[in-house]
Tab-separated table of C-alpha atoms in Angstrom:
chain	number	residue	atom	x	y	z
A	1029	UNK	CA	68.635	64.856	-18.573
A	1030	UNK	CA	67.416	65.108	-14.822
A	1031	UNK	CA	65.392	61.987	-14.720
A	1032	UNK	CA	68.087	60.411	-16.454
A	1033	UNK	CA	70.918	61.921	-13.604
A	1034	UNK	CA	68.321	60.849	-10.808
A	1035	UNK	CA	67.917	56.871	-12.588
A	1036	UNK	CA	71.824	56.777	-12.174
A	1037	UNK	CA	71.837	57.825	-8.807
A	1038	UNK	CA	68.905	55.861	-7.889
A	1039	UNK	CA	70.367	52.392	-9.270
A	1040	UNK	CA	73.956	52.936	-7.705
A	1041	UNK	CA	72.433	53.474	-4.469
A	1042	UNK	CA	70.317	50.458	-4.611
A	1043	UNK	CA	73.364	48.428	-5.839
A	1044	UNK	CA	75.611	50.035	-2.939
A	1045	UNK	CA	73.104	48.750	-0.841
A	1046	UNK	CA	72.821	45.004	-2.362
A	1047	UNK	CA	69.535	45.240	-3.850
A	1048	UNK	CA	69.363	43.652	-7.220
A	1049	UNK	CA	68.102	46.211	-10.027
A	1050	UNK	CA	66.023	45.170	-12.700
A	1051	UNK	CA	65.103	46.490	-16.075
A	1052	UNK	CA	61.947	48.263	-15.496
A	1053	UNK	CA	58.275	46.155	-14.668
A	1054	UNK	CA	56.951	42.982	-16.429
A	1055	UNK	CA	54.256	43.748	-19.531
A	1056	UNK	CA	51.440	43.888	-17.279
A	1057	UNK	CA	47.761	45.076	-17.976
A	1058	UNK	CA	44.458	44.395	-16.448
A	1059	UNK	CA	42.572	41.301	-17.317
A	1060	UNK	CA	39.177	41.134	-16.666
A	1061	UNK	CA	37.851	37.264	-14.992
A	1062	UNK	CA	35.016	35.867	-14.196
A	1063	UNK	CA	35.111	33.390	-11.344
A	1064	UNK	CA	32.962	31.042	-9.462
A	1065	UNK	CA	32.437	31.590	-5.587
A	1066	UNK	CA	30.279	29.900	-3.648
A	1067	UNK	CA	27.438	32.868	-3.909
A	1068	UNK	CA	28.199	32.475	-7.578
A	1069	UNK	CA	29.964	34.389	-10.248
A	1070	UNK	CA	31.859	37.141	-9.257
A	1071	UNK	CA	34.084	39.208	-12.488
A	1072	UNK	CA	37.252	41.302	-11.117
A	1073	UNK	CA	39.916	43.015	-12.825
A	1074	UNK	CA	43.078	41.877	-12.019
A	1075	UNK	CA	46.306	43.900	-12.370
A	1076	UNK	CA	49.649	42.009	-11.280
A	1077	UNK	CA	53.106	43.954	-11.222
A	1078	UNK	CA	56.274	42.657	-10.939
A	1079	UNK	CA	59.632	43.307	-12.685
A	1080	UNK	CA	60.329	42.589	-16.707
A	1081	UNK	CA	63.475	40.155	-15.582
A	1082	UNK	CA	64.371	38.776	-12.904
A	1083	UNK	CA	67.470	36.298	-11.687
A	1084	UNK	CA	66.582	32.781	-10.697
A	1085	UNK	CA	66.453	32.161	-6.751
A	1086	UNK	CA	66.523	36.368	-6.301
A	1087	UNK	CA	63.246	37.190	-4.290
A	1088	UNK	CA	61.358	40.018	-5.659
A	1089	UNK	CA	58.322	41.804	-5.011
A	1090	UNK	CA	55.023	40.998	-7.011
A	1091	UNK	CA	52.354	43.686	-6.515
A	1092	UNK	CA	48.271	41.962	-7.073
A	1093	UNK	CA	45.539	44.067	-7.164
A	1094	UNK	CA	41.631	42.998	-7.674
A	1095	UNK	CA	38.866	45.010	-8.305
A	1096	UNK	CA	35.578	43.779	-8.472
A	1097	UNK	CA	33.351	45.266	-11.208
A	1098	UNK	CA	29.628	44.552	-9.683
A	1099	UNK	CA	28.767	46.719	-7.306
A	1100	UNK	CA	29.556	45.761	-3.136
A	1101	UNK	CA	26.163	44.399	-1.596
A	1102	UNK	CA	27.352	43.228	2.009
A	1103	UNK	CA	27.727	45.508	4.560
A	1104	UNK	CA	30.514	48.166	4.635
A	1105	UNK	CA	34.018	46.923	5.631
A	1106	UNK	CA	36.746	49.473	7.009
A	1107	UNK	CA	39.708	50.026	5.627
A	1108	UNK	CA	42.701	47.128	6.264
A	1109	UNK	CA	39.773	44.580	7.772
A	1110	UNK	CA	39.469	41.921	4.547
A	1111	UNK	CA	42.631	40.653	5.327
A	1112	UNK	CA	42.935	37.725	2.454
A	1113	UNK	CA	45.441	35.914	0.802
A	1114	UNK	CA	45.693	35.235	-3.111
A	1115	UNK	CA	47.266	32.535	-5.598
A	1116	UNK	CA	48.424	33.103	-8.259
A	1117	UNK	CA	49.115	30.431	-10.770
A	1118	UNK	CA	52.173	30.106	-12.957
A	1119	UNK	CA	52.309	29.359	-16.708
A	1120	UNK	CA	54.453	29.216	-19.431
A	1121	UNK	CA	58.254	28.247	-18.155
A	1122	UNK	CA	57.066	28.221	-14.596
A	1123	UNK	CA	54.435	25.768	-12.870
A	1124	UNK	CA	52.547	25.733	-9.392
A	1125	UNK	CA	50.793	28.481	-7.562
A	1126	UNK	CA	52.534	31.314	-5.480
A	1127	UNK	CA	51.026	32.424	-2.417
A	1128	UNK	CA	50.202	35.955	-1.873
A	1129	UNK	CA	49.828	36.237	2.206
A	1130	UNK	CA	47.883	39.631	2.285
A	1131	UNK	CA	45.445	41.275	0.146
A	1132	UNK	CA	43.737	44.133	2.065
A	1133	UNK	CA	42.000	46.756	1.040
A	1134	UNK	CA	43.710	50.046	1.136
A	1135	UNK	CA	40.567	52.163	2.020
A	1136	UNK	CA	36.554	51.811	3.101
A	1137	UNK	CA	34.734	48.878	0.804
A	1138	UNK	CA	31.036	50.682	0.855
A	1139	UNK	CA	28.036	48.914	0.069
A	1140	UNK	CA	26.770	49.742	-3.201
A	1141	UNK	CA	30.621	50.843	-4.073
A	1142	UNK	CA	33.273	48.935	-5.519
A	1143	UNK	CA	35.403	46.211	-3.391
A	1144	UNK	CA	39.509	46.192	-4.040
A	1145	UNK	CA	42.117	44.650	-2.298
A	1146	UNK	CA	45.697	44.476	-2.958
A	1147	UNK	CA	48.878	43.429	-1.473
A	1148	UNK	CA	53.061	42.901	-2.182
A	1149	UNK	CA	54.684	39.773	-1.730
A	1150	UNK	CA	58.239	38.543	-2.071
A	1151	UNK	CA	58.175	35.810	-4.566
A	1152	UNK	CA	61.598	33.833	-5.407
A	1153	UNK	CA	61.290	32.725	-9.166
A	1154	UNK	CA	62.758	28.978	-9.934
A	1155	UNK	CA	62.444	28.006	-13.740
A	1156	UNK	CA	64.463	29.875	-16.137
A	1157	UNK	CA	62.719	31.465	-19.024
A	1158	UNK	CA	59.030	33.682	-19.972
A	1159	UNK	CA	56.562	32.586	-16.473
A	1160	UNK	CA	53.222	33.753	-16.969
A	1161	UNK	CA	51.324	34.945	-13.739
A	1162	UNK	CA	47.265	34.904	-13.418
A	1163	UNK	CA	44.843	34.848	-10.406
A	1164	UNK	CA	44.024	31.468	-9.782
A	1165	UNK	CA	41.993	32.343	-6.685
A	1166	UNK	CA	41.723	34.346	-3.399
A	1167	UNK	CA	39.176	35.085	-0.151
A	1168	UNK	CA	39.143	33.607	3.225
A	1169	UNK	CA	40.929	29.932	2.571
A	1170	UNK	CA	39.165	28.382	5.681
A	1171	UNK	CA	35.950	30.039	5.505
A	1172	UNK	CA	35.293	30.276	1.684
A	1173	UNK	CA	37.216	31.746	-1.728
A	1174	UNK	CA	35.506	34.556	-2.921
A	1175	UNK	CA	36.909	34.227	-6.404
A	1176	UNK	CA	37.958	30.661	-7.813
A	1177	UNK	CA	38.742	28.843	-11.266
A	1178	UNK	CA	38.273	24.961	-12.067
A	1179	UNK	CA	41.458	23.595	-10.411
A	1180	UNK	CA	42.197	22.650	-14.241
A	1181	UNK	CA	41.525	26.358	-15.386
A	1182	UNK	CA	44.409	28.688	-16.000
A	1183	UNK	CA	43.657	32.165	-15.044
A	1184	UNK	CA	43.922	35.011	-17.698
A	1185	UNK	CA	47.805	36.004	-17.785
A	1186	UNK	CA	48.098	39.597	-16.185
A	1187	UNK	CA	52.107	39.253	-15.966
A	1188	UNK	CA	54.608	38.091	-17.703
A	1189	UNK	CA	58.221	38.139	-16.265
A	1190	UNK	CA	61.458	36.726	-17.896
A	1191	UNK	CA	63.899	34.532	-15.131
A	1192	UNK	CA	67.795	34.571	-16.079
């Protein structure tokens, strides 16, 4: 009964406030990918958040994260210093690639640990109906991609969100 007084409260302040409420977060999981850098295969898991439904043309946020599952063998990178950008590519109703401008990675990246990186962007949805989103690729776009697919590849779906 709390929770469900607190929901109320929650939404009509965010609607007092012009923010458009949606119901709850897209069936999302964590798919597991093996890409193709150019040190060679690389798997991650991928987990991609972003609301059930949305309304066409109404920016929300999309939350990517990526873990890799091998073990870190370069040397240790601080916290916030990766600093790369994502795409992720669109399927079902939806086409194209959106651009995530910032994965970084939240805390230290030790060698022998585990790298992850992860990052929020505001993505405006145009094609009405179920749009699947996957990782198509991310890293360093003018140095290298640490993680690719074949161009002609679609990425495992980790997101599924419904446009009105």
């Amino acid at each position: 009964m709390f929770r469900r007084k607190i929901a109320a409260v929650a939404i009509a302040v965010a609607t007092g406030f012009g923010l458009t409420v949606t119901a709850g977060t897209a069936a999302a999981g964590t798919v597991t990918q093996t890409c193709a850098p150019y040190s060679g295969p690389r798997t991650v898991n991928v987990t991609i958040t972003a609301p059930a439904t949305v309304t066409r043309g109404v920016p929300v946020p999309v939350f990517v994260k990526v873990d890799g599952v091998e073990p870190w063998a370069n040397s240790e990178l601080s916290a916030g210093s990766a600093r790369l950008v994502g795409f992720l590519r669109q399927g079902g109703a939806g086409t194209g690639e959106v651009k995530i401008d910032v994965l970084n990675n939240p805390a230290p990246i030790r060698t022998g640990g585990h790298f992850s990186v992860e990052g929020t962007q505001q993505v405006t949805f145009s094609a009405p109906g179920a749009v699947t989103l996957g990782l198509h690729r991310f890293g360093k776009p003018l140095t290298y991609w640490w993680c690719a697919l074949p161009s002609d590849q679609q990425p495992p779906v980790a997101a599924t969100v419904t446009v009105n």
